[in-house]
Amino acid sequence: RDSHAVYAGLEADLSEKFSAGIAGRYEDFSDFGAETSGKVSARYAFTEAFAVRATVASGFRAPALAQQHYQAVTTNFTSGVAYESGTFPVDSPAALALGAEPLRAETSLSYSAGLVLQPSEQIYLTIDAYRIDIDDRIVLSGNLAANAAMTDLLASLGITNVTSARYFTNAIDTQTRGIDVVGTWRVPLAASTLDFTGGYDHTKTEITRIAPNPAE
């Protein structure tokens, strides 16, 4: 795989209280195509002790090489009976015959908003809420149990004794929501300082879409 990317960003203090930034990235992959992503962020300080910030960003993740080219046949035992389960590359004749399509990049759109608090010189606290929507996430298909037609099809491709088959596919969309809290307490010492830092994060991820099965 070859990839080439261009990235540019700009940040500025637009006033004593307001700062903002913008960034963009373009990347081209030899094996699946090109993607563009960007980010816009802003911060406003009401006082030296209280500020708000927000970010909107898009992103992508290229299909891993293993997700595109991994192949294996695994033997599983159920009640003492051996079953052969095959995982096939998306561009292999077996996967294509079962409905596989070329993998696309996972794309995302994220939002975050938060507070920055510094009630004293010794205490610093940030609280951020976020949401991340990911489209076309790459997961394994279900194990497609081999009926007579499928067994004959795989046999015609030189694959025998496989009782089920699967492949990677852009099958689901997900939404993740969460909150992140980080606090620091700085204790002055005789010659330096001692920092205590603690964090809390809670997230919830839901599947918002499942792609329909390919035509039989």
PDB file of N, CA, C and O in Angstrom, residues 100-140:
ATOM      1  N   ALA A 100     -19.649 -10.307  -1.299  1.00  0.00           N
ATOM      2  CA  ALA A 100     -18.701  -9.314  -0.781  1.00  0.00           C
ATOM      3  C   ALA A 100     -18.507  -8.189  -1.783  1.00  0.00           C
ATOM      4  O   ALA A 100     -18.582  -8.380  -2.992  1.00  0.00           O
ATOM      5  N   GLU A 101     -18.256  -6.987  -1.248  1.00  0.00           N
ATOM      6  CA  GLU A 101     -17.982  -5.806  -2.059  1.00  0.00           C
ATOM      7  C   GLU A 101     -16.668  -5.184  -1.588  1.00  0.00           C
ATOM      8  O   GLU A 101     -16.259  -5.396  -0.439  1.00  0.00           O
ATOM      9  N   PRO A 102     -15.983  -4.405  -2.438  1.00  0.00           N
ATOM     10  CA  PRO A 102     -14.734  -3.761  -2.013  1.00  0.00           C
ATOM     11  C   PRO A 102     -14.948  -2.923  -0.752  1.00  0.00           C
ATOM     12  O   PRO A 102     -15.962  -2.228  -0.619  1.00  0.00           O
ATOM     13  N   LEU A 103     -13.997  -3.005   0.176  1.00  0.00           N
ATOM     14  CA  LEU A 103     -14.123  -2.257   1.420  1.00  0.00           C
ATOM     15  C   LEU A 103     -13.944  -0.767   1.173  1.00  0.00           C
ATOM     16  O   LEU A 103     -13.120  -0.335   0.370  1.00  0.00           O
ATOM     17  N   ARG A 104     -14.737   0.020   1.887  1.00  0.00           N
ATOM     18  CA  ARG A 104     -14.617   1.472   1.866  1.00  0.00           C
ATOM     19  C   ARG A 104     -14.032   1.942   3.193  1.00  0.00           C
ATOM     20  O   ARG A 104     -14.055   1.219   4.192  1.00  0.00           O
ATOM     21  N   ALA A 105     -13.542   3.157   3.225  1.00  0.00           N
ATOM     22  CA  ALA A 105     -13.018   3.721   4.472  1.00  0.00           C
ATOM     23  C   ALA A 105     -14.160   3.975   5.448  1.00  0.00           C
ATOM     24  O   ALA A 105     -15.270   4.343   5.055  1.00  0.00           O
ATOM     25  N   GLU A 106     -13.900   3.743   6.722  1.00  0.00           N
ATOM     26  CA  GLU A 106     -14.827   4.178   7.763  1.00  0.00           C
ATOM     27  C   GLU A 106     -14.734   5.702   7.869  1.00  0.00           C
ATOM     28  O   GLU A 106     -13.635   6.264   7.883  1.00  0.00           O
ATOM     29  N   THR A 107     -15.865   6.376   7.924  1.00  0.00           N
ATOM     30  CA  THR A 107     -15.871   7.836   8.052  1.00  0.00           C
ATOM     31  C   THR A 107     -16.578   8.228   9.340  1.00  0.00           C
ATOM     32  O   THR A 107     -17.465   7.520   9.816  1.00  0.00           O
ATOM     33  N   SER A 108     -16.173   9.354   9.894  1.00  0.00           N
ATOM     34  CA  SER A 108     -16.744   9.776  11.177  1.00  0.00           C
ATOM     35  C   SER A 108     -17.014  11.271  11.176  1.00  0.00           C
ATOM     36  O   SER A 108     -16.400  12.046  10.436  1.00  0.00           O
ATOM     37  N   LEU A 109     -17.949  11.668  12.037  1.00  0.00           N
ATOM     38  CA  LEU A 109     -18.233  13.071  12.312  1.00  0.00           C
ATOM     39  C   LEU A 109     -18.401  13.181  13.818  1.00  0.00           C
ATOM     40  O   LEU A 109     -19.214  12.465  14.410  1.00  0.00           O
ATOM     41  N   SER A 110     -17.607  14.047  14.435  1.00  0.00           N
ATOM     42  CA  SER A 110     -17.614  14.139  15.891  1.00  0.00           C
ATOM     43  C   SER A 110     -17.865  15.574  16.338  1.00  0.00           C
ATOM     44  O   SER A 110     -17.502  16.538  15.660  1.00  0.00           O
ATOM     45  N   TYR A 111     -18.499  15.670  17.518  1.00  0.00           N
ATOM     46  CA  TYR A 111     -18.794  16.960  18.129  1.00  0.00           C
ATOM     47  C   TYR A 111     -18.375  16.892  19.593  1.00  0.00           C
ATOM     48  O   TYR A 111     -18.589  15.877  20.262  1.00  0.00           O
ATOM     49  N   SER A 112     -17.810  17.972  20.088  1.00  0.00           N
ATOM     50  CA  SER A 112     -17.490  18.027  21.514  1.00  0.00           C
ATOM     51  C   SER A 112     -17.670  19.456  22.006  1.00  0.00           C
ATOM     52  O   SER A 112     -17.470  20.427  21.263  1.00  0.00           O
ATOM     53  N   ALA A 113     -18.076  19.576  23.271  1.00  0.00           N
ATOM     54  CA  ALA A 113     -18.229  20.880  23.918  1.00  0.00           C
ATOM     55  C   ALA A 113     -17.850  20.707  25.371  1.00  0.00           C
ATOM     56  O   ALA A 113     -18.146  19.665  25.982  1.00  0.00           O
ATOM     57  N   GLY A 114     -17.182  21.716  25.928  1.00  0.00           N
ATOM     58  CA  GLY A 114     -16.717  21.531  27.299  1.00  0.00           C
ATOM     59  C   GLY A 114     -16.460  22.827  28.030  1.00  0.00           C
ATOM     60  O   GLY A 114     -16.530  23.931  27.468  1.00  0.00           O
ATOM     61  N   LEU A 115     -16.139  22.662  29.306  1.00  0.00           N
ATOM     62  CA  LEU A 115     -15.830  23.755  30.209  1.00  0.00           C
ATOM     63  C   LEU A 115     -14.394  23.615  30.698  1.00  0.00           C
ATOM     64  O   LEU A 115     -13.920  22.496  30.921  1.00  0.00           O
ATOM     65  N   VAL A 116     -13.733  24.737  30.883  1.00  0.00           N
ATOM     66  CA  VAL A 116     -12.397  24.783  31.475  1.00  0.00           C
ATOM     67  C   VAL A 116     -12.491  25.648  32.731  1.00  0.00           C
ATOM     68  O   VAL A 116     -12.839  26.830  32.647  1.00  0.00           O
ATOM     69  N   LEU A 117     -12.182  25.065  33.879  1.00  0.00           N
ATOM     70  CA  LEU A 117     -12.337  25.762  35.155  1.00  0.00           C
ATOM     71  C   LEU A 117     -11.005  25.797  35.889  1.00  0.00           C
ATOM     72  O   LEU A 117     -10.315  24.783  35.976  1.00  0.00           O
ATOM     73  N   GLN A 118     -10.664  26.954  36.423  1.00  0.00           N
ATOM     74  CA  GLN A 118      -9.471  27.088  37.256  1.00  0.00           C
ATOM     75  C   GLN A 118      -9.811  28.023  38.428  1.00  0.00           C
ATOM     76  O   GLN A 118      -9.469  29.207  38.428  1.00  0.00           O
ATOM     77  N   PRO A 119     -10.513  27.460  39.427  1.00  0.00           N
ATOM     78  CA  PRO A 119     -10.952  28.300  40.552  1.00  0.00           C
ATOM     79  C   PRO A 119      -9.809  28.855  41.389  1.00  0.00           C
ATOM     80  O   PRO A 119      -9.991  29.836  42.103  1.00  0.00           O
ATOM     81  N   SER A 120      -8.646  28.222  41.325  1.00  0.00           N
ATOM     82  CA  SER A 120      -7.473  28.726  42.036  1.00  0.00           C
ATOM     83  C   SER A 120      -6.234  28.330  41.252  1.00  0.00           C
ATOM     84  O   SER A 120      -6.305  27.564  40.280  1.00  0.00           O
ATOM     85  N   GLU A 121      -5.080  28.838  41.665  1.00  0.00           N
ATOM     86  CA  GLU A 121      -3.843  28.495  40.968  1.00  0.00           C
ATOM     87  C   GLU A 121      -3.490  27.024  41.131  1.00  0.00           C
ATOM     88  O   GLU A 121      -2.738  26.478  40.326  1.00  0.00           O
ATOM     89  N   GLN A 122      -4.021  26.371  42.149  1.00  0.00           N
ATOM     90  CA  GLN A 122      -3.685  24.979  42.424  1.00  0.00           C
ATOM     91  C   GLN A 122      -4.650  23.976  41.768  1.00  0.00           C
ATOM     92  O   GLN A 122      -4.337  22.793  41.676  1.00  0.00           O
ATOM     93  N   ILE A 123      -5.820  24.408  41.318  1.00  0.00           N
ATOM     94  CA  ILE A 123      -6.843  23.477  40.816  1.00  0.00           C
ATOM     95  C   ILE A 123      -7.181  23.821  39.373  1.00  0.00           C
ATOM     96  O   ILE A 123      -7.447  24.988  39.043  1.00  0.00           O
ATOM     97  N   TYR A 124      -7.168  22.783  38.517  1.00  0.00           N
ATOM     98  CA  TYR A 124      -7.500  22.943  37.095  1.00  0.00           C
ATOM     99  C   TYR A 124      -8.425  21.795  36.710  1.00  0.00           C
ATOM    100  O   TYR A 124      -8.104  20.622  36.935  1.00  0.00           O
ATOM    101  N   LEU A 125      -9.585  22.107  36.115  1.00  0.00           N
ATOM    102  CA  LEU A 125     -10.596  21.094  35.829  1.00  0.00           C
ATOM    103  C   LEU A 125     -11.165  21.310  34.430  1.00  0.00           C
ATOM    104  O   LEU A 125     -11.482  22.442  34.041  1.00  0.00           O
ATOM    105  N   THR A 126     -11.283  20.214  33.666  1.00  0.00           N
ATOM    106  CA  THR A 126     -11.941  20.261  32.358  1.00  0.00           C
ATOM    107  C   THR A 126     -13.073  19.243  32.321  1.00  0.00           C
ATOM    108  O   THR A 126     -12.948  18.126  32.840  1.00  0.00           O
ATOM    109  N   ILE A 127     -14.191  19.639  31.723  1.00  0.00           N
ATOM    110  CA  ILE A 127     -15.362  18.771  31.576  1.00  0.00           C
ATOM    111  C   ILE A 127     -15.797  18.856  30.115  1.00  0.00           C
ATOM    112  O   ILE A 127     -16.133  19.946  29.628  1.00  0.00           O
ATOM    113  N   ASP A 128     -15.804  17.729  29.416  1.00  0.00           N
ATOM    114  CA  ASP A 128     -16.157  17.714  27.995  1.00  0.00           C
ATOM    115  C   ASP A 128     -17.191  16.626  27.724  1.00  0.00           C
ATOM    116  O   ASP A 128     -17.056  15.491  28.195  1.00  0.00           O
ATOM    117  N   ALA A 129     -18.202  16.980  26.950  1.00  0.00           N
ATOM    118  CA  ALA A 129     -19.176  16.014  26.443  1.00  0.00           C
ATOM    119  C   ALA A 129     -18.937  15.850  24.949  1.00  0.00           C
ATOM    120  O   ALA A 129     -18.571  16.816  24.263  1.00  0.00           O
ATOM    121  N   TYR A 130     -19.116  14.639  24.442  1.00  0.00           N
ATOM    122  CA  TYR A 130     -18.811  14.403  23.027  1.00  0.00           C
ATOM    123  C   TYR A 130     -19.751  13.382  22.420  1.00  0.00           C
ATOM    124  O   TYR A 130     -20.400  12.592  23.116  1.00  0.00           O
ATOM    125  N   ARG A 131     -19.817  13.448  21.095  1.00  0.00           N
ATOM    126  CA  ARG A 131     -20.600  12.482  20.313  1.00  0.00           C
ATOM    127  C   ARG A 131     -19.808  12.170  19.045  1.00  0.00           C
ATOM    128  O   ARG A 131     -19.297  13.081  18.385  1.00  0.00           O
ATOM    129  N   ILE A 132     -19.705  10.883  18.713  1.00  0.00           N
ATOM    130  CA  ILE A 132     -18.959  10.442  17.536  1.00  0.00           C
ATOM    131  C   ILE A 132     -19.852   9.515  16.712  1.00  0.00           C
ATOM    132  O   ILE A 132     -20.263   8.451  17.188  1.00  0.00           O
ATOM    133  N   ASP A 133     -20.156   9.922  15.497  1.00  0.00           N
ATOM    134  CA  ASP A 133     -20.929   9.091  14.571  1.00  0.00           C
ATOM    135  C   ASP A 133     -19.969   8.482  13.551  1.00  0.00           C
ATOM    136  O   ASP A 133     -19.247   9.220  12.867  1.00  0.00           O
ATOM    137  N   ILE A 134     -19.948   7.161  13.473  1.00  0.00           N
ATOM    138  CA  ILE A 134     -19.071   6.451  12.532  1.00  0.00           C
ATOM    139  C   ILE A 134     -19.933   5.684  11.538  1.00  0.00           C
ATOM    140  O   ILE A 134     -20.804   4.905  11.931  1.00  0.00           O
ATOM    141  N   ASP A 135     -19.691   5.930  10.255  1.00  0.00           N
ATOM    142  CA  ASP A 135     -20.423   5.255   9.188  1.00  0.00           C
ATOM    143  C   ASP A 135     -19.542   4.203   8.539  1.00  0.00           C
ATOM    144  O   ASP A 135     -18.324   4.357   8.448  1.00  0.00           O
ATOM    145  N   ASP A 136     -20.184   3.130   8.088  1.00  0.00           N
ATOM    146  CA  ASP A 136     -19.516   2.060   7.327  1.00  0.00           C
ATOM    147  C   ASP A 136     -18.403   1.393   8.118  1.00  0.00           C
ATOM    148  O   ASP A 136     -17.310   1.125   7.604  1.00  0.00           O
ATOM    149  N   ARG A 137     -18.667   1.093   9.393  1.00  0.00           N
ATOM    150  CA  ARG A 137     -17.658   0.397  10.200  1.00  0.00           C
ATOM    151  C   ARG A 137     -17.418  -1.001   9.631  1.00  0.00           C
ATOM    152  O   ARG A 137     -18.342  -1.687   9.180  1.00  0.00           O
ATOM    153  N   ILE A 138     -16.163  -1.410   9.667  1.00  0.00           N
ATOM    154  CA  ILE A 138     -15.768  -2.696   9.082  1.00  0.00           C
ATOM    155  C   ILE A 138     -15.828  -3.778  10.153  1.00  0.00           C
ATOM    156  O   ILE A 138     -15.141  -3.688  11.174  1.00  0.00           O
ATOM    157  N   VAL A 139     -16.655  -4.771   9.934  1.00  0.00           N
ATOM    158  CA  VAL A 139     -16.789  -5.907  10.854  1.00  0.00           C
ATOM    159  C   VAL A 139     -16.878  -7.183  10.023  1.00  0.00           C
ATOM    160  O   VAL A 139     -17.032  -7.143   8.801  1.00  0.00           O
ATOM    161  N   LEU A 140     -16.772  -8.302  10.695  1.00  0.00           N
ATOM    162  CA  LEU A 140     -16.954  -9.581  10.007  1.00  0.00           C
ATOM    163  C   LEU A 140     -18.438  -9.840   9.765  1.00  0.00           C
ATOM    164  O   LEU A 140     -19.282  -9.544  10.619  1.00  0.00           O
TER     165      LEU A 140
END
